[in-house]
Amino acid sequence: MIRFFNTLSGRVEDFVPLRPGEVSLYTCGPTVYSHQHVGNMRAYVFEDLLKRFLSFSGFRVRHVMNITDVDDKTINGANAEGVSLQEYTRKYIDTFFADLETLNIRPADHYPRATDHIPEMVAIIKGLLEKGLAYRKDGSIYYSIAKFPAYGRLSKIRMDDLRPGQRVEADEYEKESVHDFALWKAPKPGEPVWETELGPGRPGWHIECSAMSAKYLGPTFDIHCGGVDNIFPHHENEIAQSEAYWGRPFVRFWLHCQHLVRDGEKMAKSKGNTTTVSELAAAGVDRLTIRYLLLSTHYRKVLNFTQEALSQAQAARQRLLDFVLALEGISTSRPAAPSLPNLIAETRRGFTDALGDDLNIAEALAALFEFIRTTNTLIGAEALGTDDARRSLDFLGEVDTVLGVLPLGKREILPEEIQERIAAREAARRAGDFRLADDIRAELVRAGVKLEDTKDGVRWKRVTKDGPRT
Ligand code: AMP
Ligand code: ZN
């Protein structure tokens, strides 16, 4: 049984999808007004872990992630640079996709863009006007939240202070200003305009997710994710729009990840405390170490982004890599270790049960590291043969379909000149010229390759000046 904490009920609930064997998942994607930072990436890595775990558990996952390419921020950005919205957002969309790949995030089935779905948004707004849930004011159209009794259920806001008819125009606002929000915004100088049945204007931010989720997943679907900053007003407004328009429940499970913070503050462009994946990579941090860091804290806990946290992630991941190397290096045929099949089965159970318990990653990783510790003891006692090693590697591969942090099956081929230097060092060692052998070894470290002599031969691993990487 899989259980998730549902923000809507405020409880951990058993997860059963609408359709057997299939999970429909919508995750709020990037607002492409700037490069996405590692805070945003925390949300996407959490969603990737969720998705990979559901696939691992046998579900077919249909995943949709929107791209917000028109809102207050993208329009301001394009105007500041004096370019079209499309030209302005293109570069951020490109780097967003590149960053997903860098962090080994599996692609969604659809990445719909807001600007490609204006007719779908117009249809919903029209319906809301007809049902009396929306009203016009000075060329804009607003949602009348007093007419939707369930308003506030997700974010648990208090509706006592609400004065009907007070409006908020901005896409983003604080809980203190719980007001009617804009579905459609009247044309303003310098803003893009769509000529539609509703009149000229452009959509507010929230309506896009109601329109695009329904188009690709239907009016009711299984899971909706985002960071906790999305709960209010964005997701609250999505529920109001969708449920009032379709007359059906919108989302069954709401899963929100806590923020990545730096020096006690949410990482955010407006706070000036952001770091991007490419900046970290340029500083020599391995891409899958970034993934490991973002993944290894439970999604409902705040994650402090510090140098120490990065070093810990690097050390933990290095233990995994060293274990893979040790298994790959076993070339001696020995009788099978009798305890291994049981150990693997137990670890698999521990790993799966932990993740099934609201994605308890700490316990899942603990089960994995316990397996590594025990297996390393067997290796040390020369009690593990090639078949055992193969079986252990296969199991790691299985686990890594969920974690996505190991370079299994994708061992890098070293450039020829490096391979030649390794061979030259071997020759020097055989000839007893240990000074030359050591010199070549040091030269290779400077070139980013560290050699290790084992009883099964020489092995190498990639290192940076700050430490090892894959
Ligand atoms: P945005 O580009 O601001 O629309 O955000 C895209 C996704 O990143 C949303 O799911 C946000 O909730 C999430 N997000 C933004 N900042 C952070 C952060 N510091 N930590 C975790 N998630 C974040
Ligand atoms: Zn959204």
Short mmCIF file of C-alpha atoms and ligand atoms in Angstrom, two decimals:
data_model
loop_
_atom_site.label_atom_id
_atom_site.label_comp_id
_atom_site.label_asym_id
_atom_site.label_seq_id
_atom_site.Cartn_x
_atom_site.Cartn_y
_atom_site.Cartn_z
CA MET A 1 0.00 0.00 0.00
CA ILE A 2 1.22 3.48 -0.90
CA ARG A 3 0.37 6.41 1.33
CA PHE A 4 0.82 10.13 0.76
CA PHE A 5 0.25 13.23 2.84
CA ASN A 6 -2.60 15.10 1.16
CA THR A 7 -2.47 18.87 1.71
CA LEU A 8 -6.23 19.03 1.14
CA SER A 9 -7.14 16.75 4.06
CA GLY A 10 -4.03 17.53 6.10
CA ARG A 11 -3.57 13.78 6.61
CA VAL A 12 -1.63 10.82 5.31
CA GLU A 13 -4.04 8.82 3.12
CA ASP A 14 -3.93 5.53 1.24
CA PHE A 15 -3.29 6.21 -2.40
CA VAL A 16 -5.57 4.48 -4.90
CA PRO A 17 -5.69 6.00 -8.39
CA LEU A 18 -8.90 6.75 -10.27
CA ARG A 19 -8.16 4.19 -12.94
CA PRO A 20 -6.47 0.94 -11.90
CA GLY A 21 -2.82 0.80 -12.88
CA GLU A 22 -2.69 4.38 -14.09
CA VAL A 23 -1.78 7.64 -12.38
CA SER A 24 -2.54 11.08 -13.80
CA LEU A 25 -0.12 13.70 -12.53
CA TYR A 26 0.00 17.46 -13.04
CA THR A 27 2.95 19.48 -11.75
CA CYS A 28 3.26 23.26 -11.94
CA GLY A 29 6.17 24.09 -14.21
CA PRO A 30 8.48 27.04 -14.60
CA THR A 31 7.60 30.66 -15.09
CA VAL A 32 10.09 31.36 -17.83
CA TYR A 33 11.09 34.91 -16.93
CA SER A 34 14.52 33.91 -15.66
CA HIS A 35 16.79 30.88 -15.34
CA GLN A 36 15.37 28.32 -12.94
CA HIS A 37 17.38 28.03 -9.71
CA VAL A 38 18.14 24.97 -7.60
CA GLY A 39 15.12 25.85 -5.42
CA ASN A 40 12.83 25.28 -8.40
CA MET A 41 14.84 22.15 -9.17
CA ARG A 42 14.05 20.81 -5.72
CA ALA A 43 10.38 20.79 -6.69
CA TYR A 44 11.10 19.04 -10.01
CA VAL A 45 13.42 16.44 -8.43
CA PHE A 46 10.79 15.67 -5.77
CA GLU A 47 8.17 15.23 -8.50
CA ASP A 48 10.59 13.03 -10.44
CA LEU A 49 11.15 10.83 -7.38
CA LEU A 50 7.39 10.53 -6.91
CA LYS A 51 6.91 9.65 -10.55
CA ARG A 52 9.78 7.16 -10.69
CA PHE A 53 8.53 5.48 -7.52
CA LEU A 54 5.01 5.16 -8.94
CA SER A 55 6.44 3.63 -12.14
CA PHE A 56 8.65 1.32 -10.05
CA SER A 57 5.47 0.25 -8.21
CA GLY A 58 3.89 -0.77 -11.50
CA PHE A 59 1.76 2.26 -12.38
CA ARG A 60 1.76 3.86 -15.77
CA VAL A 61 2.16 7.58 -15.01
CA ARG A 62 0.73 10.23 -17.32
CA HIS A 63 2.54 13.43 -16.46
CA VAL A 64 1.82 16.98 -17.59
CA MET A 65 3.92 20.01 -16.68
CA ASN A 66 2.91 23.46 -17.85
CA ILE A 67 5.20 26.25 -18.97
CA THR A 68 4.07 29.70 -17.88
CA ASP A 69 5.18 31.87 -20.77
CA VAL A 70 2.78 34.76 -20.16
CA ASP A 71 2.21 36.42 -16.77
CA ASP A 72 3.17 39.64 -14.98
CA LYS A 73 6.84 38.63 -14.66
CA THR A 74 7.46 37.42 -18.22
CA ILE A 75 5.75 40.52 -19.63
CA ASN A 76 7.82 42.86 -17.44
CA GLY A 77 11.00 41.03 -18.42
CA ALA A 78 10.28 41.21 -22.15
CA ASN A 79 9.44 44.91 -21.89
CA ALA A 80 12.62 45.68 -19.94
CA GLU A 81 14.67 44.09 -22.74
CA GLY A 82 12.51 45.52 -25.51
CA VAL A 83 11.92 42.13 -27.15
CA SER A 84 8.83 40.05 -27.86
CA LEU A 85 7.47 37.73 -25.20
CA GLN A 86 8.37 34.76 -27.36
CA GLU A 87 11.94 35.87 -27.93
CA TYR A 88 12.36 36.68 -24.25
CA THR A 89 11.05 33.35 -22.92
CA ARG A 90 12.78 31.10 -25.49
CA LYS A 91 16.22 31.12 -23.83
CA TYR A 92 14.75 30.31 -20.42
CA ILE A 93 12.69 27.46 -21.85
CA ASP A 94 15.83 26.04 -23.48
CA THR A 95 17.89 26.14 -20.29
CA PHE A 96 14.99 24.71 -18.30
CA PHE A 97 14.94 21.60 -20.49
CA ALA A 98 18.74 21.37 -20.39
CA ASP A 99 18.67 21.51 -16.57
CA LEU A 100 16.05 18.75 -16.38
CA GLU A 101 18.32 16.53 -18.43
CA THR A 102 21.37 17.47 -16.38
CA LEU A 103 19.58 16.39 -13.22
CA ASN A 104 18.43 13.12 -14.80
CA ILE A 105 14.76 14.09 -14.52
CA ARG A 106 12.54 11.94 -16.69
CA PRO A 107 10.57 13.98 -19.23
CA ALA A 108 6.84 14.61 -18.85
CA ASP A 109 4.39 13.37 -21.50
CA HIS A 110 3.36 16.95 -22.27
CA TYR A 111 4.81 20.40 -21.63
CA PRO A 112 1.90 22.63 -22.69
CA ARG A 113 2.58 26.35 -22.93
CA ALA A 114 0.10 28.93 -21.71
CA THR A 115 0.26 30.99 -24.92
CA ASP A 116 -0.78 27.91 -26.95
CA HIS A 117 -3.94 27.41 -24.85
CA ILE A 118 -5.72 30.77 -24.84
CA PRO A 119 -8.95 29.34 -26.43
CA GLU A 120 -9.19 26.66 -23.72
CA MET A 121 -8.84 29.35 -21.02
CA VAL A 122 -11.39 31.60 -22.73
CA ALA A 123 -13.94 28.73 -22.78
CA ILE A 124 -13.66 28.25 -19.00
CA ILE A 125 -13.85 31.98 -18.25
CA LYS A 126 -16.92 32.23 -20.48
CA GLY A 127 -18.53 29.35 -18.60
CA LEU A 128 -17.76 30.96 -15.24
CA LEU A 129 -19.37 34.24 -16.43
CA GLU A 130 -22.46 32.31 -17.54
CA LYS A 131 -22.69 30.52 -14.19
CA GLY A 132 -22.46 33.86 -12.35
CA LEU A 133 -19.13 33.02 -10.67
CA ALA A 134 -17.19 35.64 -12.58
CA TYR A 135 -17.92 39.29 -13.33
CA ARG A 136 -16.57 42.05 -15.53
CA LYS A 137 -14.99 45.24 -14.22
CA ASP A 138 -13.18 47.87 -16.32
CA GLY A 139 -12.43 45.47 -19.18
CA SER A 140 -11.07 42.72 -16.85
CA ILE A 141 -12.89 39.64 -15.58
CA TYR A 142 -12.67 38.52 -11.95
CA TYR A 143 -13.59 35.39 -10.05
CA SER A 144 -16.07 36.04 -7.26
CA ILE A 145 -14.64 33.89 -4.47
CA ALA A 146 -17.58 34.51 -2.11
CA LYS A 147 -19.68 32.46 -4.55
CA PHE A 148 -17.48 29.38 -4.15
CA PRO A 149 -18.16 28.08 -0.63
CA ALA A 150 -15.18 25.71 -0.62
CA TYR A 151 -12.74 28.58 -1.18
CA GLY A 152 -9.89 28.34 1.33
CA ARG A 153 -10.16 24.60 1.95
CA LEU A 154 -6.73 23.77 0.56
CA SER A 155 -4.77 26.63 2.13
CA LYS A 156 -6.92 26.79 5.29
CA ILE A 157 -7.20 30.55 5.02
CA ARG A 158 -9.75 32.35 7.14
CA MET A 159 -12.55 33.88 5.11
CA ASP A 160 -13.86 36.04 7.98
CA ASP A 161 -12.21 39.26 6.83
CA LEU A 162 -13.26 38.83 3.25
CA ARG A 163 -15.09 41.82 1.87
CA PRO A 164 -16.89 40.71 -1.30
CA GLY A 165 -16.02 42.67 -4.40
CA GLN A 166 -12.47 43.60 -3.34
CA ARG A 167 -10.19 42.69 -6.16
CA VAL A 168 -6.57 41.78 -6.66
CA GLU A 169 -5.03 42.24 -10.08
CA ALA A 170 -1.51 40.80 -9.53
CA ASP A 171 -0.78 37.15 -10.35
CA GLU A 172 0.97 36.62 -7.02
CA TYR A 173 -0.24 37.92 -3.69
CA GLU A 174 -0.10 37.13 0.00
CA LYS A 175 -2.74 35.46 2.17
CA GLU A 176 -3.51 38.83 3.73
CA SER A 177 -5.13 39.92 0.49
CA VAL A 178 -7.63 37.17 -0.08
CA HIS A 179 -9.71 38.90 -2.74
CA ASP A 180 -11.43 38.24 -6.04
CA PHE A 181 -8.68 37.46 -8.53
CA ALA A 182 -8.27 38.26 -12.22
CA LEU A 183 -9.15 35.57 -14.74
CA TRP A 184 -8.74 37.90 -17.70
CA LYS A 185 -6.87 41.20 -17.71
CA ALA A 186 -7.87 44.26 -19.74
CA PRO A 187 -5.33 45.44 -22.33
CA LYS A 188 -2.62 47.75 -21.02
CA PRO A 189 -0.01 49.65 -23.01
CA GLY A 190 3.06 47.48 -23.55
CA GLU A 191 1.27 44.20 -22.79
CA PRO A 192 0.47 41.45 -25.30
CA VAL A 193 -3.20 41.32 -26.30
CA TRP A 194 -5.35 38.44 -27.56
CA GLU A 195 -8.56 39.29 -29.41
CA THR A 196 -11.09 36.78 -28.10
CA GLU A 197 -14.80 36.23 -27.54
CA LEU A 198 -14.31 37.78 -24.11
CA GLY A 199 -12.93 40.94 -25.67
CA PRO A 200 -9.27 41.94 -25.97
CA GLY A 201 -6.87 41.14 -23.14
CA ARG A 202 -4.65 38.45 -21.71
CA PRO A 203 -5.13 35.66 -19.17
CA GLY A 204 -4.27 35.81 -15.48
CA TRP A 205 -1.80 33.20 -14.25
CA HIS A 206 -4.08 30.72 -12.45
CA ILE A 207 -6.50 29.95 -15.27
CA GLU A 208 -3.82 28.28 -17.42
CA CYS A 209 -3.38 25.30 -15.07
CA SER A 210 -7.16 24.71 -14.86
CA ALA A 211 -7.38 24.76 -18.66
CA MET A 212 -4.30 22.69 -19.47
CA SER A 213 -4.72 20.03 -16.79
CA ALA A 214 -8.28 19.35 -17.99
CA LYS A 215 -7.21 19.24 -21.61
CA TYR A 216 -4.50 16.62 -21.06
CA LEU A 217 -5.73 14.73 -17.98
CA GLY A 218 -9.46 15.37 -17.77
CA PRO A 219 -11.43 17.49 -15.24
CA THR A 220 -10.62 15.11 -12.36
CA PHE A 221 -7.17 13.62 -11.95
CA ASP A 222 -5.05 11.87 -9.32
CA ILE A 223 -2.14 14.01 -8.16
CA HIS A 224 -1.23 17.68 -8.39
CA CYS A 225 2.17 18.87 -7.15
CA GLY A 226 4.11 22.07 -6.65
CA GLY A 227 6.12 23.85 -4.00
CA VAL A 228 4.31 25.05 -0.85
CA ASP A 229 4.43 28.61 -2.24
CA ASN A 230 1.94 27.43 -4.87
CA ILE A 231 -0.76 26.49 -2.32
CA PHE A 232 -2.02 30.05 -1.98
CA PRO A 233 -3.22 31.68 -4.11
CA HIS A 234 -2.35 29.58 -7.16
CA HIS A 235 -3.73 26.15 -6.26
CA GLU A 236 -6.61 27.54 -4.23
CA ASN A 237 -7.67 29.49 -7.32
CA GLU A 238 -7.20 26.49 -9.60
CA ILE A 239 -9.64 24.50 -7.45
CA ALA A 240 -12.19 27.35 -7.45
CA GLN A 241 -12.02 27.73 -11.24
CA SER A 242 -12.05 24.05 -12.15
CA GLU A 243 -14.64 22.76 -9.69
CA ALA A 244 -17.05 25.61 -10.38
CA TYR A 245 -16.70 25.18 -14.14
CA TRP A 246 -16.76 21.38 -14.40
CA GLY A 247 -18.99 20.72 -11.41
CA ARG A 248 -16.73 17.86 -10.33
CA PRO A 249 -13.89 17.31 -7.85
CA PHE A 250 -10.66 18.61 -9.38
CA VAL A 251 -7.68 16.85 -7.77
CA ARG A 252 -7.67 13.84 -5.46
CA PHE A 253 -4.19 14.21 -3.92
CA TRP A 254 -2.31 17.47 -3.46
CA LEU A 255 1.40 16.96 -2.73
CA HIS A 256 3.55 20.00 -1.96
CA CYS A 257 7.27 20.14 -1.31
CA GLN A 258 8.84 22.45 1.23
CA HIS A 259 11.27 25.08 0.15
CA LEU A 260 14.95 24.97 -0.47
CA VAL A 261 16.28 27.76 1.72
CA ARG A 262 19.57 29.60 1.97
CA ASP A 263 20.59 31.45 5.13
CA GLY A 264 17.08 30.96 6.47
CA GLU A 265 15.31 32.44 3.47
CA LYS A 266 13.46 30.73 0.62
CA MET A 267 15.67 30.62 -2.46
CA ALA A 268 13.97 33.04 -4.82
CA LYS A 269 14.93 35.43 -7.60
CA SER A 270 13.32 38.30 -5.67
CA LYS A 271 15.58 37.59 -2.67
CA GLY A 272 18.75 37.66 -4.77
CA ASN A 273 19.98 34.38 -3.20
CA THR A 274 19.72 32.01 -6.14
CA THR A 275 22.18 29.54 -7.66
CA THR A 276 21.57 27.66 -10.87
CA VAL A 277 22.49 24.13 -11.87
CA SER A 278 24.99 25.42 -14.45
CA GLU A 279 26.67 27.66 -11.87
CA LEU A 280 27.13 24.69 -9.56
CA ALA A 281 28.39 22.50 -12.40
CA ALA A 282 30.87 25.22 -13.42
CA ALA A 283 32.15 25.22 -9.83
CA GLY A 284 32.94 21.51 -10.21
CA VAL A 285 29.94 19.99 -8.44
CA ASP A 286 28.89 16.76 -10.08
CA ARG A 287 25.41 16.94 -11.61
CA LEU A 288 24.17 13.80 -9.89
CA THR A 289 25.47 15.04 -6.55
CA ILE A 290 23.15 18.03 -6.98
CA ARG A 291 20.34 15.57 -7.67
CA TYR A 292 21.28 13.50 -4.64
CA LEU A 293 21.27 16.60 -2.42
CA LEU A 294 17.82 17.70 -3.63
CA LEU A 295 16.41 14.21 -3.30
CA SER A 296 17.80 13.00 -0.01
CA THR A 297 15.82 15.25 2.35
CA HIS A 298 12.16 14.35 2.81
CA TYR A 299 10.04 16.51 0.54
CA ARG A 300 7.99 17.95 3.41
CA LYS A 301 11.08 19.18 5.27
CA VAL A 302 12.85 22.43 4.59
CA LEU A 303 16.15 21.80 2.84
CA ASN A 304 19.02 24.06 3.82
CA PHE A 305 21.30 24.72 0.90
CA THR A 306 24.80 24.93 2.39
CA GLN A 307 28.33 23.92 1.46
CA GLU A 308 28.17 21.33 4.22
CA ALA A 309 24.99 19.78 2.81
CA LEU A 310 26.64 19.60 -0.60
CA SER A 311 29.75 17.92 0.85
CA GLN A 312 27.59 15.39 2.68
CA ALA A 313 25.69 14.60 -0.50
CA GLN A 314 28.98 14.20 -2.32
CA ALA A 315 30.35 11.86 0.35
CA ALA A 316 27.18 9.72 0.39
CA ARG A 317 27.14 9.47 -3.36
CA GLN A 318 30.84 8.61 -3.43
CA ARG A 319 30.08 5.67 -1.14
CA LEU A 320 27.57 4.45 -3.70
CA LEU A 321 30.05 4.92 -6.55
CA ASP A 322 32.85 3.18 -4.67
CA PHE A 323 30.51 0.27 -4.02
CA VAL A 324 29.69 0.01 -7.72
CA LEU A 325 33.42 0.07 -8.52
CA ALA A 326 34.12 -2.61 -5.94
CA LEU A 327 31.41 -4.84 -7.40
CA GLU A 328 32.55 -4.21 -10.96
CA GLY A 329 36.10 -5.06 -9.93
CA ILE A 330 35.28 -8.55 -8.69
CA SER A 331 36.63 -11.03 -11.17
CA THR A 332 37.06 -14.10 -9.00
CA SER A 333 34.63 -16.93 -9.29
CA ARG A 334 33.60 -18.15 -5.84
CA PRO A 335 30.72 -20.14 -4.47
CA ALA A 336 27.65 -17.94 -4.14
CA ALA A 337 27.33 -16.16 -0.78
CA PRO A 338 24.32 -17.92 0.77
CA SER A 339 23.03 -14.82 2.58
CA LEU A 340 22.95 -12.54 -0.47
CA PRO A 341 19.52 -13.35 -2.01
CA ASN A 342 17.86 -12.80 1.36
CA LEU A 343 19.78 -9.63 1.95
CA ILE A 344 18.68 -8.27 -1.44
CA ALA A 345 15.04 -9.24 -0.85
CA GLU A 346 15.04 -7.61 2.58
CA THR A 347 16.64 -4.44 1.29
CA ARG A 348 14.17 -4.24 -1.57
CA ARG A 349 11.32 -4.56 0.89
CA GLY A 350 12.78 -1.93 3.23
CA PHE A 351 13.42 0.48 0.36
CA THR A 352 9.96 0.02 -1.17
CA ASP A 353 8.04 0.17 2.12
CA ALA A 354 9.86 3.35 3.13
CA LEU A 355 9.08 5.13 -0.13
CA GLY A 356 5.49 3.87 0.00
CA ASP A 357 5.19 5.63 3.35
CA ASP A 358 4.84 9.18 1.98
CA LEU A 359 8.19 8.95 0.17
CA ASN A 360 10.29 8.40 3.28
CA ILE A 361 13.59 8.79 1.45
CA ALA A 362 15.75 8.85 4.59
CA GLU A 363 14.62 5.34 5.53
CA ALA A 364 14.86 4.10 1.95
CA LEU A 365 18.47 5.32 1.73
CA ALA A 366 19.23 3.86 5.17
CA ALA A 367 18.11 0.43 3.89
CA LEU A 368 20.35 0.83 0.86
CA PHE A 369 23.41 1.88 2.87
CA GLU A 370 22.88 -0.99 5.28
CA PHE A 371 22.97 -3.33 2.28
CA ILE A 372 26.20 -1.71 1.12
CA ARG A 373 27.78 -2.06 4.56
CA THR A 374 26.92 -5.76 4.83
CA THR A 375 27.96 -6.54 1.27
CA ASN A 376 31.24 -4.66 1.72
CA THR A 377 31.97 -6.89 4.71
CA LEU A 378 31.43 -9.92 2.47
CA ILE A 379 33.74 -8.43 -0.15
CA GLY A 380 36.37 -7.75 2.53
CA ALA A 381 36.14 -11.38 3.67
CA GLU A 382 36.57 -12.48 0.04
CA ALA A 383 33.17 -14.17 0.28
CA LEU A 384 31.58 -12.56 -2.75
CA GLY A 385 32.03 -14.03 -6.23
CA THR A 386 31.25 -12.77 -9.72
CA ASP A 387 27.67 -14.05 -9.73
CA ASP A 388 26.96 -12.33 -6.43
CA ALA A 389 28.52 -9.14 -7.75
CA ARG A 390 26.34 -9.33 -10.87
CA ARG A 391 23.24 -9.87 -8.75
CA SER A 392 24.13 -6.94 -6.49
CA LEU A 393 24.76 -4.68 -9.49
CA ASP A 394 21.41 -5.68 -10.99
CA PHE A 395 19.74 -4.82 -7.69
CA LEU A 396 21.48 -1.44 -7.58
CA GLY A 397 20.24 -0.84 -11.12
CA GLU A 398 16.72 -1.63 -9.98
CA VAL A 399 16.96 0.77 -7.05
CA ASP A 400 18.48 3.40 -9.28
CA THR A 401 15.45 3.42 -11.58
CA VAL A 402 13.93 5.28 -8.61
CA LEU A 403 16.91 7.29 -7.38
CA GLY A 404 18.59 8.10 -10.69
CA VAL A 405 21.93 8.94 -9.07
CA LEU A 406 24.24 6.23 -10.42
CA PRO A 407 26.05 6.10 -13.75
CA LEU A 408 25.28 2.38 -14.11
CA GLY A 409 25.74 1.00 -17.58
CA LYS A 410 27.04 4.35 -18.69
CA ARG A 411 30.70 4.04 -17.75
CA GLU A 412 32.69 6.73 -19.45
CA ILE A 413 35.30 5.65 -22.01
CA LEU A 414 38.50 7.54 -21.25
CA PRO A 415 40.19 9.49 -24.04
CA GLU A 416 42.91 7.53 -25.86
CA GLU A 417 45.81 9.67 -24.62
CA ILE A 418 44.75 8.98 -21.01
CA GLN A 419 44.42 5.27 -21.68
CA GLU A 420 47.94 5.34 -23.14
CA ARG A 421 49.30 7.03 -20.02
CA ILE A 422 47.61 4.39 -17.83
CA ALA A 423 49.24 1.68 -19.93
CA ALA A 424 52.63 3.48 -19.68
CA ARG A 425 52.32 3.54 -15.88
CA GLU A 426 51.51 -0.15 -15.82
CA ALA A 427 54.58 -0.82 -17.95
CA ALA A 428 56.74 1.31 -15.61
CA ARG A 429 55.44 -0.60 -12.59
CA ARG A 430 56.16 -3.94 -14.21
CA ALA A 431 59.67 -2.73 -15.03
CA GLY A 432 60.14 -1.70 -11.37
CA ASP A 433 60.40 2.04 -12.24
CA PHE A 434 58.14 3.18 -9.40
CA ARG A 435 59.27 6.80 -9.56
CA LEU A 436 58.05 7.08 -13.18
CA ALA A 437 54.86 5.19 -12.26
CA ASP A 438 54.16 7.68 -9.44
CA ASP A 439 54.88 10.65 -11.69
CA ILE A 440 52.38 9.40 -14.27
CA ARG A 441 49.84 8.76 -11.52
CA ALA A 442 50.19 12.37 -10.28
CA GLU A 443 49.98 13.68 -13.84
CA LEU A 444 46.71 11.78 -14.33
CA VAL A 445 45.23 13.23 -11.14
CA ARG A 446 45.95 16.69 -12.56
CA ALA A 447 44.08 15.56 -15.69
CA GLY A 448 41.11 14.55 -13.52
CA VAL A 449 41.64 10.77 -13.34
CA LYS A 450 42.61 8.98 -10.14
CA LEU A 451 44.04 5.46 -10.32
CA GLU A 452 43.62 2.79 -7.70
CA ASP A 453 45.55 -0.45 -7.60
CA THR A 454 43.49 -3.41 -6.47
CA LYS A 455 44.13 -7.11 -6.41
CA ASP A 456 41.88 -7.33 -9.46
CA GLY A 457 43.94 -4.79 -11.40
CA VAL A 458 44.04 -1.05 -11.84
CA ARG A 459 40.80 0.95 -11.59
CA TRP A 460 40.15 4.63 -12.20
CA LYS A 461 37.70 7.25 -11.13
CA ARG A 462 37.06 10.83 -12.10
CA VAL A 463 38.20 13.51 -9.65
CA THR A 464 38.08 17.30 -9.58
CA LYS A 465 40.49 19.50 -7.68
CA ASP A 466 37.83 19.60 -4.93
CA GLY A 467 37.33 15.86 -4.75
CA PRO A 468 36.00 12.91 -6.66
CA ARG A 469 33.13 12.91 -9.08
CA THR A 470 31.73 10.37 -11.52
P1 AMP B 1 8.06 29.31 -10.64
O1 AMP B 1 9.03 29.29 -11.78
O2 AMP B 1 8.30 30.39 -9.64
O3 AMP B 1 6.61 29.32 -11.14
O4 AMP B 1 8.23 27.96 -9.80
C1 AMP B 1 8.28 26.69 -10.37
C2 AMP B 1 8.21 25.62 -9.28
O5 AMP B 1 9.29 25.76 -8.36
C3 AMP B 1 6.94 25.72 -8.42
O6 AMP B 1 6.48 24.40 -8.15
C4 AMP B 1 7.41 26.39 -7.14
O7 AMP B 1 6.60 26.07 -6.05
C5 AMP B 1 8.80 25.79 -7.02
N1 AMP B 1 9.74 26.58 -6.20
C6 AMP B 1 10.07 27.88 -6.34
N2 AMP B 1 11.00 28.26 -5.43
C7 AMP B 1 11.26 27.16 -4.67
C8 AMP B 1 12.15 26.89 -3.55
N3 AMP B 1 12.96 27.81 -3.05
N4 AMP B 1 12.14 25.63 -3.05
C9 AMP B 1 11.34 24.66 -3.56
N5 AMP B 1 10.50 24.86 -4.61
C10 AMP B 1 10.46 26.09 -5.16
ZN ZN B 2 0.02 25.84 -11.91
#
